[in-house]
Every structure is written in structure tokens, then in C-alpha cells.
Coordinates of C-alpha atoms in Angstrom, one line a residue:
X192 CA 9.9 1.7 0.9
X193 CA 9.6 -1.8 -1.5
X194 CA 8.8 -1.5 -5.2
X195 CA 8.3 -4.2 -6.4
X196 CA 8.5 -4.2 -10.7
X197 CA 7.1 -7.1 -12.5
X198 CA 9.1 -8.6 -15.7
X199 CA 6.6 -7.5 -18.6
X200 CA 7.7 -3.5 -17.2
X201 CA 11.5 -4.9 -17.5
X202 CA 11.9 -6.6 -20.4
X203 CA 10.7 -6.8 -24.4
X204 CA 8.4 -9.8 -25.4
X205 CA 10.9 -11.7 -26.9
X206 CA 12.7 -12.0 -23.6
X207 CA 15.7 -9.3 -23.8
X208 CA 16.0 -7.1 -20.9
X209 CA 14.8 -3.1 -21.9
X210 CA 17.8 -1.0 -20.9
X211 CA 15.5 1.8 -21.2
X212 CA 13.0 0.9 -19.0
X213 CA 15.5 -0.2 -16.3
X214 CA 17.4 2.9 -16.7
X215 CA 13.7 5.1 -16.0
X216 CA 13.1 3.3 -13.2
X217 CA 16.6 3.6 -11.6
X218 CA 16.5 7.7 -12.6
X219 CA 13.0 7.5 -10.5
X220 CA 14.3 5.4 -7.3
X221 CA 17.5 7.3 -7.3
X222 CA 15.5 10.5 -7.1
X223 CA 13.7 8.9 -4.6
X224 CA 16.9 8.0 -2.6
X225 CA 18.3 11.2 -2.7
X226 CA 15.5 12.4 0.1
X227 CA 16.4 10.2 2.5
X228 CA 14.2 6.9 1.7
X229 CA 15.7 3.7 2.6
X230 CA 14.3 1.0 -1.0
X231 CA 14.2 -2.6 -1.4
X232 CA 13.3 -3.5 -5.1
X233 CA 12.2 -6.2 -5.9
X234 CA 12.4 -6.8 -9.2
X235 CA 10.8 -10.0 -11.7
X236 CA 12.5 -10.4 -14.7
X237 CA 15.7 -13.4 -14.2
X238 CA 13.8 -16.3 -16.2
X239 CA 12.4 -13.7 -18.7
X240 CA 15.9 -12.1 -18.8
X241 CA 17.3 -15.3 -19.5
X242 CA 14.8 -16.2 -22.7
X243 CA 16.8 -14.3 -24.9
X244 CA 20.4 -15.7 -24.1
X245 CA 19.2 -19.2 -24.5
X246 CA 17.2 -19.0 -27.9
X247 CA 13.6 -19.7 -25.9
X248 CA 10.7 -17.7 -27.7
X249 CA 8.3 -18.1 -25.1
X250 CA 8.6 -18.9 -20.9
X251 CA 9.2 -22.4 -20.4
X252 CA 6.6 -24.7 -19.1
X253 CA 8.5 -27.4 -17.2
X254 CA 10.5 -26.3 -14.2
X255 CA 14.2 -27.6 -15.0
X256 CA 14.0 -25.1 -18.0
X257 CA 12.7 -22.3 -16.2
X258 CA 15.2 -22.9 -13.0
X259 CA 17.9 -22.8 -16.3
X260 CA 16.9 -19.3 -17.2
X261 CA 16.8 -17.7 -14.1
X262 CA 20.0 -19.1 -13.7
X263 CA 21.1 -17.1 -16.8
X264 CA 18.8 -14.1 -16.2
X265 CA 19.5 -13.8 -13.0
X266 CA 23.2 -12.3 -13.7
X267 CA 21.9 -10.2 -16.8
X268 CA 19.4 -8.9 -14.5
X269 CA 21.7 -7.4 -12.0
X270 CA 24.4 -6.8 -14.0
X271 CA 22.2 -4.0 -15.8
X272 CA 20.9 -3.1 -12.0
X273 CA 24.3 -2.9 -11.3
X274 CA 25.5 -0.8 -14.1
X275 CA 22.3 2.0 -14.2
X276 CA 22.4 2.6 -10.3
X277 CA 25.9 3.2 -10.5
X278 CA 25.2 5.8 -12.8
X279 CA 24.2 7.4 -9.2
X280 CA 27.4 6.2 -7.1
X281 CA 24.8 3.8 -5.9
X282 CA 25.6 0.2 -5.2
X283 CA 23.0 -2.8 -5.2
X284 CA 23.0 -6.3 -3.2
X285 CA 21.3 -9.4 -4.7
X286 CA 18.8 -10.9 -1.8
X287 CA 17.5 -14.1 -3.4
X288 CA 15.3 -15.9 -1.6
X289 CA 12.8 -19.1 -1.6
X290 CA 9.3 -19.9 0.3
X291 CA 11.3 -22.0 2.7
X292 CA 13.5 -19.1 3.3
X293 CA 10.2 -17.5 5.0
X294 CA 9.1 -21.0 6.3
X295 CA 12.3 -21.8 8.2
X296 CA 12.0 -19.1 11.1
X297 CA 15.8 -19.5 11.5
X298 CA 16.2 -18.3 7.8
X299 CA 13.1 -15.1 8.0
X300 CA 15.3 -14.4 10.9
X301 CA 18.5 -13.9 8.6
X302 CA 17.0 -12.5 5.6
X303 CA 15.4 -9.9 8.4
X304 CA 19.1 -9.1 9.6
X305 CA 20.5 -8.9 6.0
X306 CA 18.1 -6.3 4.4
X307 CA 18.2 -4.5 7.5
X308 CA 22.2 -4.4 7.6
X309 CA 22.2 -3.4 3.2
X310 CA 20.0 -0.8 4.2
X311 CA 22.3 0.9 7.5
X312 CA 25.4 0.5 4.6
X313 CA 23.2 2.3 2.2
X314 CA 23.2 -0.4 -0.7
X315 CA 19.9 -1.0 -2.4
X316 CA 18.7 -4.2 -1.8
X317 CA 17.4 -6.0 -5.0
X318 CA 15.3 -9.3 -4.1
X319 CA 13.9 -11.8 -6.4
X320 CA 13.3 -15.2 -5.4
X321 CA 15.6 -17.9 -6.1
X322 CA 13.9 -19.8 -9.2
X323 CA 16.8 -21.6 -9.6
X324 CA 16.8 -24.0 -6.4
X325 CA 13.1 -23.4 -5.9
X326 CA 10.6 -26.3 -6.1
X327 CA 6.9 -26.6 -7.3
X328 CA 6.3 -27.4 -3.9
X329 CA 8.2 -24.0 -2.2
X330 CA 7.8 -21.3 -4.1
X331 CA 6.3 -18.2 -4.4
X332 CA 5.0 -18.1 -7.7
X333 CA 5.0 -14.6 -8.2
X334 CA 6.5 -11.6 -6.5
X335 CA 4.0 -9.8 -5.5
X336 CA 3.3 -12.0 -2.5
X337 CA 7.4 -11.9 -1.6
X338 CA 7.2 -8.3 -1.9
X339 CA 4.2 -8.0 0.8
X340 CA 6.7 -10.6 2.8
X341 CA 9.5 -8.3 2.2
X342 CA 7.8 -5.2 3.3
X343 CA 6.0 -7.0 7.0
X344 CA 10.0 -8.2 7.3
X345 CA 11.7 -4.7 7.3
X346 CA 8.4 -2.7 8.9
X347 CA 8.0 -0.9 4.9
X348 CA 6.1 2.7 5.1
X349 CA 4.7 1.8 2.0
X350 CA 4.8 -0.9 -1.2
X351 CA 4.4 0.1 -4.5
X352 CA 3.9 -2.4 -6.8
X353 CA 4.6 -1.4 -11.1
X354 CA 2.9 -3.1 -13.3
X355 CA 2.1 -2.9 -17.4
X356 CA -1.7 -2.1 -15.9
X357 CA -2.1 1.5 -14.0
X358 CA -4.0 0.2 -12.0
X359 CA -6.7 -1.3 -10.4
X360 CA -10.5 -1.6 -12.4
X361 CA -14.0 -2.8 -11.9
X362 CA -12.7 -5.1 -14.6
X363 CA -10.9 -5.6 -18.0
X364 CA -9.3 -1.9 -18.1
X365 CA -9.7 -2.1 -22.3
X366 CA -13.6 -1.9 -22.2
X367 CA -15.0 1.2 -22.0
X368 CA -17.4 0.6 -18.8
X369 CA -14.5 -0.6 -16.7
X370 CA -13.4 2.3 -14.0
X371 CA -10.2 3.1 -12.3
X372 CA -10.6 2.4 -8.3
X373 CA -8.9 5.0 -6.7
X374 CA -9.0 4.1 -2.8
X375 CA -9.5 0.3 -1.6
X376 CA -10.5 0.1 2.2
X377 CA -11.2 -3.1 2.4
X378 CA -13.1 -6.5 0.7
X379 CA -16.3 -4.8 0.5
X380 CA -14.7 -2.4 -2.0
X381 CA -13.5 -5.8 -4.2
X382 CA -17.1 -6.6 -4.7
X383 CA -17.7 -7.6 -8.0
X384 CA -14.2 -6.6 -9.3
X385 CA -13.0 -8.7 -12.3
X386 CA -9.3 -10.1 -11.6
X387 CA -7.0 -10.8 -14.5
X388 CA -4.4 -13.6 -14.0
X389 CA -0.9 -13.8 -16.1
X390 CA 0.7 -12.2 -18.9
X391 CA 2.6 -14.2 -21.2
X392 CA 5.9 -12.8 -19.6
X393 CA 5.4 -13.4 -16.3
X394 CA 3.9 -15.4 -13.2
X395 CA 1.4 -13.0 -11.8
X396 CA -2.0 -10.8 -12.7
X397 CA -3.9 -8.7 -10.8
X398 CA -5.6 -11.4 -8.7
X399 CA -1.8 -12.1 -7.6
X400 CA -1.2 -8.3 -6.4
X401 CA -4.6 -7.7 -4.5
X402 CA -3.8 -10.8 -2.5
X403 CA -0.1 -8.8 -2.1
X404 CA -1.8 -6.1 -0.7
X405 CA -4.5 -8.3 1.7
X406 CA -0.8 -9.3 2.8
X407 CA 0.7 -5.8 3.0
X408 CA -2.1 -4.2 4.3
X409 CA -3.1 -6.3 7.2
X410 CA -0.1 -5.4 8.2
X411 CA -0.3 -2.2 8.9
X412 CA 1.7 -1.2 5.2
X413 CA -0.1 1.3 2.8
X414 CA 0.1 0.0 -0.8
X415 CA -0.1 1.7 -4.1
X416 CA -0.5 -0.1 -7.1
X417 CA 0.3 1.6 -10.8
X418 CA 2.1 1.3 -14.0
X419 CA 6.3 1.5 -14.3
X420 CA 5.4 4.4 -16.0
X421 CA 4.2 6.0 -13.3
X422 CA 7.0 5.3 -10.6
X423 CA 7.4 8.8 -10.0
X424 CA 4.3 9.7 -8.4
X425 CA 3.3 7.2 -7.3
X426 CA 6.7 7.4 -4.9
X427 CA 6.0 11.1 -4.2
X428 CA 2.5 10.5 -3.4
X429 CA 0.4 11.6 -6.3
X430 CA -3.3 10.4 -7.1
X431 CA -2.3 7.6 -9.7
X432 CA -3.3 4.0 -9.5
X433 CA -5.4 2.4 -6.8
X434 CA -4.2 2.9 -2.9
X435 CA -5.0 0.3 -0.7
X436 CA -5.4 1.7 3.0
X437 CA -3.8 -0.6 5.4
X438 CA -6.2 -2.4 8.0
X439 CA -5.8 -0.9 11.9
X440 CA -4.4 -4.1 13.2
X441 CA -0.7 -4.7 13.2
X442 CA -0.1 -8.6 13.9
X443 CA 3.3 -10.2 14.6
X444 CA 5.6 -11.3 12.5
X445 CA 5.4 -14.8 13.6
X446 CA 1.9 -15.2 12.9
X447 CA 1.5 -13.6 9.1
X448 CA 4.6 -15.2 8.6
X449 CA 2.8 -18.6 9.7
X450 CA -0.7 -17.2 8.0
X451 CA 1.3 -16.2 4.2
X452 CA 4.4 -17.6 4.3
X453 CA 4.2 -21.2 5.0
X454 CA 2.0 -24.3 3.2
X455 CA 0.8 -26.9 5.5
X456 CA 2.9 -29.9 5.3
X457 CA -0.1 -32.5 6.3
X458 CA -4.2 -31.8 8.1
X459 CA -5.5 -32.1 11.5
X460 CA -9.6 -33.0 11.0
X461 CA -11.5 -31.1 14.0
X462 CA -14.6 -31.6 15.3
X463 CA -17.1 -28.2 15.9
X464 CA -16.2 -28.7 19.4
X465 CA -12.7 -28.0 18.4
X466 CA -13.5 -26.1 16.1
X467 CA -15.5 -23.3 18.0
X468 CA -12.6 -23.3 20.6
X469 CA -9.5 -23.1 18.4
X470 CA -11.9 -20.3 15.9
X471 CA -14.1 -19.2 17.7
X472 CA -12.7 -18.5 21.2
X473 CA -8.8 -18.7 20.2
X474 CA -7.9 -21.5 22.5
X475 CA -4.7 -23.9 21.8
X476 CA -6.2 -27.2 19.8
X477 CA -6.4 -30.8 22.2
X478 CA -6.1 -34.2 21.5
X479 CA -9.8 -34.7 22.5
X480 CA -11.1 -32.6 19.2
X481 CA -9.2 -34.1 16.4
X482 CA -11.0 -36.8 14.7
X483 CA -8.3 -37.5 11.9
X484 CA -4.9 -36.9 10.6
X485 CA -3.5 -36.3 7.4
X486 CA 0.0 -35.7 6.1
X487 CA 3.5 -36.7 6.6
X488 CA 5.3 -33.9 9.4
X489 CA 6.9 -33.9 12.1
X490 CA 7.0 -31.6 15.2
X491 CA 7.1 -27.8 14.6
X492 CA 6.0 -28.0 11.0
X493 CA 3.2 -26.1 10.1
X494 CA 0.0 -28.2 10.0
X495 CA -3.6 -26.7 8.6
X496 CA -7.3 -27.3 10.6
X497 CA -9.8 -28.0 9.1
X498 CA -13.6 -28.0 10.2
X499 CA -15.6 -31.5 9.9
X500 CA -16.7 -30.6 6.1
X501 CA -13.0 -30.6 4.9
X502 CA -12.7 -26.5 5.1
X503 CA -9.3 -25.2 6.4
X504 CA -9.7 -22.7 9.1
X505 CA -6.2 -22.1 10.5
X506 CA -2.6 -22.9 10.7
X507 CA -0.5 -23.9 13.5
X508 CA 2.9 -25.2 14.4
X509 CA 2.4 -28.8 15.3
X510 CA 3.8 -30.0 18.9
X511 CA 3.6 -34.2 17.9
X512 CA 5.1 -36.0 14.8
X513 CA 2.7 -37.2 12.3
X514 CA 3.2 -40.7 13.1
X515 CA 2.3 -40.1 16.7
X516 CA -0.9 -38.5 16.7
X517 CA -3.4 -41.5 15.4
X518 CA -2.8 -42.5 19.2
X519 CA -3.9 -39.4 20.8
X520 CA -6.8 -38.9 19.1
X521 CA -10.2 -38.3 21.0
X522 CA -8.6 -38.3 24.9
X523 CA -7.8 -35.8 27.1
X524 CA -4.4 -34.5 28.0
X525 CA -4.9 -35.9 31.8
X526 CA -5.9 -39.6 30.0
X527 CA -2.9 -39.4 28.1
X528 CA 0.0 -38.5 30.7
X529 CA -1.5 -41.3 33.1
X530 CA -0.6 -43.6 30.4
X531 CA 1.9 -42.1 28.2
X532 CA 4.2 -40.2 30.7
X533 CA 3.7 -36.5 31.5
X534 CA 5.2 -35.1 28.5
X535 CA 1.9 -35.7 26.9
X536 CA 0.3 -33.7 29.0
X537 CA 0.5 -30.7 26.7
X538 CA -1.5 -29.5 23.6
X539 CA -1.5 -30.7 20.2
X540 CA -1.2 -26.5 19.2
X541 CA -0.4 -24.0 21.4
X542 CA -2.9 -20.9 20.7
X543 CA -0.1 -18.8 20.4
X544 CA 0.9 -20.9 17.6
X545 CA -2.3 -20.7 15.7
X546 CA -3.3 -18.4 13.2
X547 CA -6.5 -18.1 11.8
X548 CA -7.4 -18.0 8.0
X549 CA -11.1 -18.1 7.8
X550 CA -13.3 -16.5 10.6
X551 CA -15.8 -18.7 12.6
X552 CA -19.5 -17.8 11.8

């Protein structure tokens, strides 16, 4: 199981991590523990953590300050993890871990082997992502998405996600006409629902942990989401929060890894032709439909498609540096290897290395 805690359920406002709260949470996940249940946490909190030690009254705006804190907060952070789990002769691991950590398939391969091996030695995991080498350009952003990573990566039962909010509502949970949503079973049930963004504590909102459980869910992982406050039963399975029922298809790691965590490093333009195939019928993507290029990349980064009015439609991993493409554009494979040697003679994507992010109508 992952629970994944968010850093307004961890700490105070003025930045000072809640021994309290931490200590309820360990007494529930401990419980938890006890009946067998392999957990990952992971846990916000290092940069907030790290407000307190470093005189900050509010999260800093400007990365080199917040990539300070967490470097702080981090070691507060576990150090009270630490401390509360051994109250239960249990031991914890720090997993810290960046986007490019999931991009690199070298790395997802490591972290896979890592939790996996914590888990078989009976240590509890506790991940967070690693603010302080992260850049603008890599990075989560919030948790929740890592979480629904961290849960695909270790084939999770379930994610629970704790919030300061018990749940999910039609919209702001303070108005009276706003209702709890027990069961989600898919996007038609997210009709109309009002999303809140960020508290002033940390990075996510409830926009950021329905996308968590799109991500979770379509593959194959239950999800409930609910308030710290209601760890317990929530982990024992007890009608609180909102449950979102995971989707009947379970696809590979590769590909949601290539759908939700990687950004496209440049832009293939295709034409409907392409588009239709690549889309529509799920074929690997030619020279002959690509009508521009964008983007600095080389071969094997991931690259997005995008139909002829500018709309991204899928991901793939690119078989052609950047650089080379502009020559291949509009001519088919047989042209090119008569003229360019046979190596050309191959896709620009192989369909097995396409994902696709917006269905063809």
C-alpha cells in the first residue's frame, strides 16, 4: 500500500514540523503494518520542514531558496520519521527521487529494485522527491503525481492519499450545497466538479490529486482519498473520503511511465494522414506524415505529436536526432534508404513506443 501525506497534515503554518501529527500517523501505519501490509509513504513536508529552521515566514518563491529548505527539511523530516517509527522497532529508508529519475528508464528501473528490496528487508520506505537537485524543468511539482508513479512502480493494492480536505466535493467543501462524492468511476462522475489548487503550505490541491488518481487508477490501483485524520479507516477500508475505482485496463509500465512520467523534450507536427494512423489505428509514425519539427533532442528522448492545429495527441521515444529530421520529412522510408543507406529504412516511432494522450475522434 502507498500513503502518500501532504505537508499542511505534517506540519504547523509557520513551518515547524507537528510531532503530534506525525506521531498519529505512524501509530495508524504501524497498526497497519502489524497485519502483514507491505507501505511506502510518501510524505510532503522537507521545504516546509525547513521554513522554520531558517527564519522563512512563508514558502519561498524562487527555486534556489526552496531547493535550501528542503535541503534543511529534509533531515528534520526523517529524523522525526525516524524517531516515531522506532517507537515500533520499525526502521525507515529515505527514497528521494526527481522527474528524471522516472524519465531515465535506467533510473525507474533502479528505483523499481530499491523499494522492492526495503520492502523484502521490512523497512518502510519514505519517498519524497528530491527538491534539492530538482529543476523547474524536471520536477514533479507535487506528490501526488509521484505517489501514483510510486504505486504503478511496486504493483500498489491501493493509494491513499491524506489531505487537510476529507475528501472529494461537487465543490468548495465550506458552502453548504457542496456534497461529499463517495465513489468515482470514472470522468463522467467529474462533471462539473469544482477543483481547488494550493494551500499556502504546499504545492498541490485537489486538481493535483484527481490527476493522481487518473494516474493510479488507469493502472489498475484503487485509490482513496481523505483527511490525515482519517488514516485509520480509510487503511482498513471504511466508507470515508471519496474511492476512486480503478479502470479495467492494466497498461505497462513503459508506456504510463512514457504517458506521466516524462515531458517532451521538442514536437513532431503531423499531418491527419499521420495523424489517423499513429491515433487512430495505432501504427508506428513515418517520415512521410511529419510536416515540421520542433525542439532540441536527440534519439530516444521522448518527443510529443501533435495534430495539424498545434494539439498534442501522443508521446513517443524518438528513433532520429533533432538535427536530422528536417531531411526526412515528407518521403517514404524506401525513398530514403535508396539515398541515405538502409539504416533509414526504419520509422521515425516505433508503435510500440507511442503512447497516446488524447483519443482520435
Amino acid at each position: 500500500m502507498v500513503v502518500k501525506v501532504g505537508s499542511s497534515s505534517l506540519t504547523t503554518a509557520s513551518g515547524v514540523i507537528d510531532v503530534d501529527r506525525v506521531d498519529a500517523l505512524v501509530d495508524v501505519l504501524a497498526a497497519r503494518r502489524r497485519t502483514g501490509t507491505q507501505i511506502v509513504l510518501v510524505s510532503s513536508g522537507a521545504i516546509a520542514a525547513g521554513l522554520g529552521p531558517l527564519g522563512l515566514a512563508a514558502r519561498p518563491r524562487d527555486l534556489a531558496t526552496q531547493q535550501a529548505a528542503a535541503s534543511v527539511g529534509q533531515g528534520v523530516l526523517v529524523a522525526r520519521y525516524t524517531s516515531s517509527f522506532a517507537r515500533y522497532g520499525l526502521r525507515v529508508g529515505q527514497v528521494l527521487l526527481t522527474a528524471d529519475d522516472m524519465m531515465r528508464r535506467s533510473h525507474h528501473r533502479n528505483a523499481q529494485r530499491t523499494l522492492a528490496r526495503l520492502l523484502e528487508l521490512g523497512i518502510v520506505p519514505v519517498v519524497n522527491e528530491n527538491d534539492t537537485v530538482a529543476t523547474d524543468e524536471i520536477r514533479f511539482g507535487d506528490n501526488d503525481r509521484l505517489a501514483a508513479l510510486v504505486a504503478h512502480l511496486i504493483h500498489a493494492d491501493a493509494l491513499v492519499l491524506l489531505s487537510d480536505v476529507d475528501a472529494l466535493y461537487t465543490g468548495d467543501p465550506r458552502k453548504p450545497e457542496s456534497r461529499r462524492l463517495a465513489e468515482i468511476t470514472g470522468p463522467a462522475d467529474l462533471v462539473g466538479v469544482e477543483l481547488g489548487r494550493s494551500g499556502a503550505v504546499g504545492t498541490g490541491g485537489m486538481i493535483t490529486k484527481v490527476q493522481a488518481a487518473r494516474i493510479a487508477t488507469g493502472a489498475g490501483v484503487p485509490v482513496v482519498l481523505t483527511a490525515a485524520a482519517h488514516a485509520a479507516q480509510a487503511l482498513a477500508g471504511a466508507d470515508v473520503g471519496t474511492y476512486f475505482h480503478p479502470g479495467g485496463r492494466h497498461p505497462g509500465t513503459r508506456l504510463l511511465w512514457l504517458a506521466h512520467a516524462t515531458t517532451g523534450r521538442g514536437r513532431l507536427h503531423l499531418d491527419s494522414g499521420a495523424v489517423e494512423a499513429v491515433v487512430g489505428r495505432r501504427k508506428s509514425l513515418l517520415p512521410a506524415g511529419v510536416t515540421a519539427v520542433e525542439g532540441d533532442f536527440a534519439a530516444g528522448d521522448p518527443v510529443d505529436l501533435c495534430a495539424p492545429v498545434g494539439r498534442v495527441v501522443a508521446r513517443g521515444l524518438v528513433n532520429f536526432d533533432a538535427g536530422e529530421i528536417p531531411d526526412l520529412l515528407g518521403r517514404s522510408t524506401r525513398e530514403l534508404a535508396t539515398e541515405l543507406g538502409p539504416e533509414y529504412e526504419r520509422e521515425l516511432i516505433h508503435r510500440d513506443d507511442i503512447v497516446i494522450l488524447e483519443a482520435h475522434h
